[in-house]
XYZ file of C-alpha atoms in Angstrom:
552
model
C 116.633 67.039 174.344
C 115.167 67.439 177.870
C 111.295 67.730 178.129
C 109.080 70.531 180.163
C 109.293 68.101 183.300
C 112.634 67.940 183.527
C 113.323 71.807 182.684
C 110.873 72.483 185.695
C 112.651 70.017 188.152
C 116.445 71.510 187.205
C 114.933 74.874 187.577
C 113.145 74.285 191.062
C 116.837 72.563 192.304
C 118.701 75.403 191.051
C 116.438 77.793 192.785
C 116.727 75.891 195.989
C 120.361 75.329 195.992
C 120.484 79.473 195.543
C 118.004 80.082 198.498
C 120.490 77.710 200.413
C 123.529 79.874 199.234
C 121.758 82.628 200.571
C 122.150 82.683 204.025
C 125.944 82.794 206.458
C 125.953 80.802 209.345
C 128.336 82.621 211.609
C 129.962 80.634 214.540
C 131.810 82.160 217.447
C 134.227 79.992 219.379
C 135.315 81.162 222.622
C 138.974 80.764 223.485
C 138.418 79.617 226.881
C 136.280 76.690 226.423
C 139.523 74.670 226.340
C 139.658 75.099 230.105
C 135.831 73.920 231.087
C 135.506 70.909 232.752
C 135.137 67.521 232.064
C 133.139 66.609 228.682
C 132.882 70.687 228.172
C 136.213 71.252 227.120
C 136.112 72.081 223.792
C 138.304 71.641 221.148
C 137.988 72.561 217.276
C 140.531 69.879 216.107
C 138.400 67.192 218.113
C 134.784 68.636 217.982
C 134.141 70.690 214.646
C 131.880 69.358 212.235
C 132.482 70.477 208.682
C 129.743 72.407 206.954
C 128.022 73.812 210.145
C 129.547 77.103 209.672
C 130.152 79.373 206.915
C 132.017 81.982 208.799
C 134.207 81.164 212.144
C 134.768 83.772 214.374
C 138.020 83.265 217.081
C 137.173 84.998 220.215
C 138.686 87.120 221.256
C 141.946 89.402 220.510
C 142.701 92.353 222.103
C 143.410 95.841 221.665
C 146.773 96.862 222.777
C 149.006 99.796 222.313
C 152.846 99.078 221.281
C 155.055 101.922 221.415
C 153.259 105.064 219.773
C 150.912 102.743 217.806
C 147.657 100.981 218.377
C 148.062 96.828 217.521
C 146.160 93.813 218.350
C 147.330 91.139 220.287
C 146.193 87.136 221.351
C 144.184 86.786 224.752
C 145.397 83.548 225.807
C 149.299 81.839 225.893
C 148.201 79.335 223.314
C 146.654 81.370 220.735
C 149.190 82.136 218.441
C 151.053 78.881 218.827
C 148.149 76.673 218.680
C 144.824 77.831 218.418
C 145.003 80.215 215.324
C 146.681 77.363 213.397
C 143.946 74.579 214.651
C 141.396 76.981 213.279
C 142.643 77.671 210.272
C 143.291 74.272 209.043
C 139.871 73.653 209.276
C 140.218 74.776 206.032
C 141.337 72.172 204.279
C 138.265 70.061 204.650
C 136.438 72.925 203.920
C 137.679 75.322 201.690
C 134.740 77.956 201.640
C 134.934 78.557 205.237
C 135.955 81.759 206.241
C 137.433 82.480 209.495
C 137.616 86.211 211.561
C 139.154 87.139 214.395
C 136.965 89.172 216.824
C 138.683 91.838 219.050
C 137.001 92.825 222.276
C 134.086 91.211 224.246
C 132.589 92.275 227.451
C 135.505 92.187 229.776
C 137.936 94.252 227.206
C 134.860 97.133 227.075
C 136.435 100.315 225.789
C 139.580 99.997 227.040
C 142.095 100.111 224.008
C 139.327 101.169 221.409
C 138.764 104.393 222.976
C 142.081 106.095 222.607
C 142.548 103.957 219.559
C 139.712 105.679 217.461
C 140.845 109.284 218.920
C 142.386 110.510 215.649
C 142.619 109.521 212.069
C 146.328 109.072 212.781
C 146.009 106.100 215.173
C 142.881 104.931 213.070
C 145.686 104.441 210.057
C 148.056 102.748 212.413
C 146.036 100.526 213.997
C 144.354 99.860 210.546
C 148.170 98.624 209.073
C 149.093 96.951 212.045
C 145.745 94.499 212.476
C 145.648 93.643 208.645
C 149.046 92.493 209.183
C 148.611 90.486 212.096
C 145.503 88.841 211.001
C 146.998 88.252 207.626
C 150.138 86.311 209.480
C 147.821 84.270 210.801
C 146.070 83.101 208.165
C 142.696 85.178 209.094
C 140.071 86.255 205.870
C 139.016 89.228 208.092
C 138.498 90.926 211.701
C 135.256 91.370 213.654
C 134.896 94.629 215.740
C 133.165 93.459 218.688
C 133.716 96.758 221.270
C 131.486 96.601 223.997
C 129.974 99.431 223.603
C 131.143 102.643 221.485
C 129.230 105.876 223.322
C 128.022 103.767 226.286
C 128.940 105.820 229.569
C 128.729 104.139 232.916
C 131.006 100.830 233.220
C 131.287 100.571 229.484
C 134.296 103.116 229.503
C 133.207 104.889 226.212
C 132.150 108.750 225.591
C 129.581 109.931 223.276
C 131.726 110.826 220.732
C 132.938 107.242 220.277
C 129.498 106.941 218.390
C 130.925 108.714 215.502
C 134.590 107.686 215.936
C 133.324 104.063 215.356
C 131.603 104.993 212.189
C 135.269 106.465 211.195
C 136.743 103.440 212.335
C 134.759 100.978 209.833
C 134.500 103.372 207.209
C 138.609 103.536 207.003
C 138.935 99.841 207.451
C 136.732 98.557 205.359
C 138.363 100.618 202.637
C 142.135 99.287 203.166
C 140.722 95.717 204.189
C 138.622 95.331 201.065
C 141.323 96.311 198.894
C 143.386 93.403 200.367
C 140.547 90.708 199.783
C 139.250 91.022 203.414
C 136.378 90.946 205.440
C 135.245 93.545 208.044
C 132.356 92.698 210.207
C 131.020 93.695 214.017
C 128.985 92.230 216.715
C 126.565 95.038 218.091
C 124.501 95.069 220.826
C 120.379 94.576 220.555
C 119.071 96.876 222.819
C 117.007 99.540 220.745
C 118.739 102.517 222.995
C 121.906 101.365 221.562
C 121.202 102.598 218.484
C 120.924 106.051 219.580
C 124.258 105.880 221.951
C 126.286 103.833 220.091
C 125.423 103.452 216.381
C 125.036 105.363 213.446
C 123.310 102.383 211.507
C 123.046 103.463 207.871
C 127.037 104.480 207.648
C 127.945 101.386 209.650
C 126.153 98.749 207.988
C 127.073 100.444 204.323
C 130.976 99.893 205.220
C 130.642 96.925 206.675
C 130.259 93.592 204.744
C 127.907 92.323 207.793
C 126.567 93.007 211.494
C 126.021 90.439 213.994
C 122.928 91.709 216.232
C 123.718 90.474 219.421
C 119.794 89.182 219.381
C 120.550 87.718 223.147
C 121.409 88.722 226.832
C 117.978 91.218 226.352
C 117.383 89.742 230.319
C 119.673 88.078 233.258
C 120.266 87.665 236.507
C 121.062 91.090 237.040
C 117.591 92.082 237.106
C 115.614 90.957 240.319
C 112.791 89.553 238.324
C 112.439 86.674 235.691
C 112.955 87.380 232.370
C 113.629 85.323 228.790
C 116.809 86.465 227.485
C 115.700 85.732 223.690
C 112.529 86.788 224.012
C 110.420 87.229 220.819
C 106.897 88.415 222.306
C 106.620 91.188 219.786
C 104.614 92.796 222.266
C 107.432 92.804 224.922
C 108.646 96.034 226.685
C 111.709 96.966 227.025
C 113.030 94.448 224.527
C 112.411 91.377 222.281
C 113.873 90.223 218.845
C 110.821 92.157 216.657
C 112.281 95.325 217.617
C 115.306 95.092 217.934
C 115.721 94.096 214.043
C 113.061 96.660 213.212
C 115.041 99.191 214.722
C 118.432 98.701 212.915
C 116.211 98.337 209.443
C 114.031 101.548 210.011
C 117.610 103.714 210.808
C 118.856 102.699 207.647
C 120.635 99.164 207.597
C 120.253 96.945 204.473
C 118.559 93.529 205.893
C 120.995 91.943 203.768
C 123.900 93.364 205.926
C 122.085 91.908 208.997
C 122.439 88.762 210.698
C 120.567 87.373 213.755
C 121.728 86.326 216.693
C 121.107 83.224 218.148
C 122.522 81.583 221.332
C 123.110 78.116 222.562
C 122.930 78.843 226.241
C 120.329 80.070 228.934
C 120.213 82.831 231.612
C 119.621 81.064 234.828
C 117.822 82.358 238.314
C 117.349 81.347 241.925
C 113.730 81.742 242.627
C 112.161 83.010 245.794
C 109.368 80.898 245.264
C 109.679 77.379 243.651
C 106.015 77.890 242.006
C 106.060 81.043 240.996
C 108.668 80.358 237.294
C 106.683 82.754 234.572
C 108.506 85.943 233.734
C 108.363 88.719 235.989
C 108.560 86.559 239.427
C 111.072 87.599 241.900
C 114.468 86.025 241.162
C 118.463 86.611 241.625
C 121.482 84.665 240.152
C 121.546 81.397 240.040
C 124.279 78.935 241.179
C 127.176 78.225 238.149
C 126.835 75.521 236.184
C 128.960 72.143 236.831
C 131.086 72.799 233.331
C 130.957 76.501 232.421
C 131.402 77.282 236.439
C 129.373 80.544 235.716
C 126.340 81.709 237.439
C 123.631 82.994 235.987
C 124.757 81.371 232.788
C 124.194 77.563 231.703
C 125.417 75.520 228.293
C 122.505 74.126 226.330
C 124.477 70.797 227.126
C 123.964 71.515 230.997
C 120.328 72.637 230.428
C 119.565 69.041 228.649
C 120.574 67.562 232.278
C 117.955 69.272 233.943
C 115.127 67.551 235.595
C 112.335 70.114 235.436
C 109.733 70.359 238.229
C 107.788 73.137 236.143
C 108.553 73.649 232.164
C 106.508 75.908 229.455
C 107.803 74.842 225.829
C 107.622 76.977 223.003
C 104.580 75.997 221.260
C 103.022 77.258 225.163
C 105.248 80.142 225.952
C 104.431 83.796 225.260
C 107.968 84.300 224.668
C 108.167 81.903 222.067
C 111.156 79.820 223.874
C 111.526 77.432 226.538
C 112.015 77.997 230.525
C 111.425 75.893 233.488
C 113.015 75.392 236.837
C 114.258 72.450 238.693
C 113.429 73.056 242.497
C 114.950 76.855 242.860
C 116.789 76.999 240.061
C 114.996 78.484 237.099
C 116.515 79.197 232.995
C 115.105 80.465 230.367
C 117.047 79.377 226.979
C 116.249 78.233 223.384
C 115.935 74.613 221.986
C 115.218 73.247 218.701
C 111.783 74.455 218.151
C 112.331 77.929 219.529
C 115.444 78.215 217.157
C 113.464 77.222 213.897
C 110.659 80.007 215.423
C 113.039 82.319 215.229
C 114.966 81.343 211.971
C 111.275 81.183 210.470
C 109.215 84.536 212.328
C 112.335 86.066 212.323
C 115.075 85.700 210.443
C 113.293 84.775 207.201
C 110.424 87.123 207.547
C 113.135 90.059 207.713
C 115.093 88.910 204.750
C 118.476 88.890 206.888
C 121.523 87.540 205.429
C 122.049 84.956 208.167
C 122.087 84.125 211.703
C 125.053 83.883 213.885
C 125.605 81.528 217.291
C 127.061 82.509 220.518
C 128.701 79.922 220.880
C 130.294 76.975 219.237
C 131.037 75.335 222.233
C 127.766 75.466 224.534
C 125.902 73.809 221.855
C 125.960 69.927 223.086
C 129.159 69.330 220.930
C 129.475 65.633 222.032
C 126.029 64.689 221.447
C 126.008 62.631 224.803
C 123.612 65.352 226.952
C 120.486 65.699 225.269
C 119.701 62.970 222.756
C 119.297 65.119 219.836
C 122.633 64.197 217.797
C 126.002 66.274 217.815
C 125.172 70.193 217.775
C 121.262 69.759 217.983
C 120.656 73.518 217.978
C 122.876 74.784 215.411
C 121.711 71.829 212.911
C 118.007 73.019 213.646
C 118.937 76.360 212.694
C 120.629 74.958 209.288
C 117.857 72.638 208.321
C 115.378 75.747 208.978
C 116.994 77.884 206.986
C 117.526 75.521 204.112
C 113.910 74.715 203.716
C 113.913 71.473 205.760
C 111.264 71.655 208.459
C 111.441 68.922 211.165
C 109.343 68.343 214.083
C 110.938 68.646 217.629
C 109.253 67.124 221.137
C 108.931 68.750 223.910
C 106.444 68.843 227.125
C 104.959 71.533 228.845
C 104.642 70.234 232.898
C 103.365 71.833 235.872
C 104.013 70.559 239.493
C 102.364 73.772 240.888
C 98.562 73.509 240.015
C 96.207 75.210 242.432
C 99.116 76.775 244.402
C 100.873 78.974 241.404
C 99.603 82.419 241.653
C 98.537 83.582 238.163
C 101.638 84.959 236.129
C 102.483 88.677 236.530
C 101.860 91.565 234.257
C 104.668 92.226 231.500
C 108.043 93.142 233.508
C 110.100 96.432 232.899
C 113.663 94.991 234.251
C 117.070 96.903 233.145
C 119.468 94.752 230.994
C 123.016 95.708 231.830
C 124.855 94.467 235.231
C 124.795 96.999 238.090
C 127.942 99.585 237.629
C 130.688 99.275 240.410
C 132.672 102.925 240.415
C 136.470 103.027 241.285
C 138.701 105.970 241.477
C 138.219 109.398 242.867
C 136.316 111.481 239.791
C 132.822 111.623 239.157
C 130.736 112.417 236.230
C 128.852 116.113 236.391
C 125.383 115.531 237.260
C 123.272 115.728 235.692
C 124.023 114.691 232.066
C 127.343 113.422 233.030
C 126.511 111.185 236.081
C 126.492 107.996 233.967
C 130.002 108.715 233.337
C 131.739 107.834 236.756
C 133.804 105.014 235.125
C 135.006 106.584 231.935
C 136.178 110.170 234.073
C 138.183 107.503 235.930
C 140.017 106.334 233.100
C 142.720 109.002 232.359
C 143.407 108.260 228.963
C 139.549 108.726 228.102
C 139.599 112.377 229.930
C 142.891 114.217 230.484
C 141.258 117.433 231.638
C 140.278 115.723 234.914
C 142.283 112.754 235.908
C 146.012 111.736 235.273
C 146.902 108.309 234.203
C 147.135 107.132 237.806
C 143.257 108.098 237.723
C 144.020 110.642 240.685
C 142.296 114.232 239.924
C 144.160 117.178 238.455
C 142.294 119.679 240.678
C 141.163 122.892 239.465
C 141.551 121.851 235.706
C 138.064 122.057 233.966
C 136.364 119.266 232.043
C 133.037 119.501 230.394
C 132.253 115.785 231.742
C 134.061 114.731 234.726
C 134.822 116.673 237.837
C 137.066 116.211 240.432
C 136.386 116.236 244.563
C 136.902 119.918 245.652
C 136.499 121.376 241.859
C 133.422 123.697 241.931
C 130.194 122.602 240.796
C 128.865 124.466 237.263
C 127.383 127.645 238.292
C 123.608 127.966 238.628
C 121.136 130.225 236.658
C 117.939 132.322 237.516
C 116.013 133.106 234.270
C 113.211 135.658 234.931
C 110.539 136.351 232.042
C 107.714 138.648 232.223
C 104.685 138.921 229.774
C 105.899 141.541 227.719
C 109.459 140.692 226.998
C 112.415 137.553 228.143
C 115.166 138.793 230.664
C 117.956 136.410 231.457
C 120.125 136.959 234.455
C 123.190 134.962 235.251
C 124.563 134.676 238.819
C 127.302 132.227 240.032
C 125.094 131.368 243.388
C 121.643 130.294 243.654
C 119.421 133.568 244.913
C 115.534 134.394 244.987
C 114.127 136.450 242.967
C 110.854 138.418 243.872
C 108.692 139.725 241.102
C 105.556 141.647 240.488
C 102.170 138.967 240.270
C 102.760 139.318 236.022
C 106.086 137.802 236.594
C 106.841 134.463 236.116
C 110.076 132.640 237.979
C 111.800 129.829 236.809
C 115.241 127.801 236.909
C 117.120 126.896 234.037
C 119.761 124.507 233.650
C 122.335 127.052 231.995
C 123.426 130.432 231.602
C 122.456 131.318 228.268
C 119.462 130.022 225.973
C 121.372 130.641 222.564
C 123.598 127.041 222.254
C 122.045 124.081 220.413
C 123.262 120.702 220.018
C 125.583 119.650 217.530
C 125.440 115.539 217.809
C 121.992 113.644 216.698
C 122.295 111.660 220.392
C 121.574 114.733 221.784
C 118.457 116.063 220.108
C 116.199 114.931 222.877
C 118.020 116.105 225.393
C 117.354 120.231 224.456
C 118.756 121.611 227.928
C 122.228 119.746 227.351
C 124.339 122.208 225.819
C 123.040 125.103 228.084
C 123.251 123.012 231.278
C 126.219 121.370 230.746
C 128.272 123.065 228.543
C 127.585 126.280 230.611
C 130.671 127.819 228.877
C 129.230 129.187 226.063
C 131.333 131.862 225.217
C 133.693 132.229 222.276
C 136.887 133.661 224.657
C 137.083 130.643 227.166
C 140.594 128.176 227.143
C 141.299 126.796 224.313
C 141.355 123.155 225.130
C 137.871 123.717 226.846
C 136.527 125.373 223.746
C 137.622 122.370 221.403
C 135.518 119.825 224.192
C 132.282 121.907 224.094
C 132.825 122.804 220.295
C 132.659 118.745 220.092
C 129.363 118.380 221.363
C 127.422 121.939 221.388
C 127.298 124.976 218.781
C 126.468 128.726 219.644
C 123.813 130.674 217.805
């Protein structure tokens, strides 16, 4: 019979086992890593380490149209013939490993997604076809990496896609779960994306889990230095704490959220080698020797840098290292900062686990950093499972007496500049951000045809073609005793008595209101943009108008 001491030890051991099983370890694998130079070339068969991940995401597949229906297909020529099988073969030695196909990505943007979710019929066909695809190739589920629903600009999605993305998640989960399959999503980290892209509570309830892309908060698209995984709680407009808390406050269950970690850094070229703190001037850095992308360095490339100035996690306000070698600056994560994020973000908020972008960007050969194979991913696993280790780092400053004091916290844009091509444009003021979207014929058939040529004289509530008339402007006159609204088709000056106040509003009538939650703060939207608040308007425009506004 076991004594009390033995029972206590067994109880503690069981508690430790349960704790280690509680966290998921999600790892994204990129199929283009097979093309990298030298020791940067990655192969799942040759380099994957058993037990490193609980879920492997194959990046990426794409949404395509086949006949009258939407489905998914491979991106690279050898995905079906080789790479899918390499991933599934890993299960032979690791039976508990789950594999999912991630569809979408930054380059894919909204192409395929927007028209696919536009109707219940399209969504149903896509769900059926995609399920057959992943079952045929041995995947355990699908990861939706739509970048980003409801976001205009160069992302090419309309506001209504926010709600339609919710429908896709709900409908797909119902079918996939009945067939024993997983449905997950990767979502943008910025706080504003909750308003524009995601109905948080509904999406979180439907999906098995959500991968928060809590990286790329800053990058070379800004003119000033910024750390892309900033964990300074007071930093604005973005930091990891704020992102996670925004999702939680909007109704996400913490056990549905997975913290995103980066095994790479965002790099800049310095204007002044001794101005190397976040907020100082910077531009796009040179490409890495093996990754070949400007402003982006894998961890194994960063380990080869000989820093002139370097700030360690323990000395860094952003709780992550950064530094420069000559005029090349990089903000990145090392073992120490990864552990900080696990302990102070993931565990503090009681999240489901963590994910890495990407498996092939860590020092997977162990030949560059002197920290063994997969140093970042193993540090995260150790920290998640309660094994606290110490890591070495040295802060270095070669500019004493030369460097000016660090500037105040910057406010930096987080999206690359938008390049617009085509003949159509979004109507100002609200639709101005949808210039690119307006030039995708499948998104706005009212304004543009499939060749992106404008259909002159065809009205559209978001887009406008060259030579089309702008929306009529309105002048509203308000007296102290009563309110009178007068609509004119051309601007004119109204002369009033001293007791009369003249104002100009953005709409002809003040009896319309937003229907969708994301327009609540844009009080003038329905009256300024849906200027046809009229029951007798043509049916197609009425339907478009009714998607956004309602008349009282």
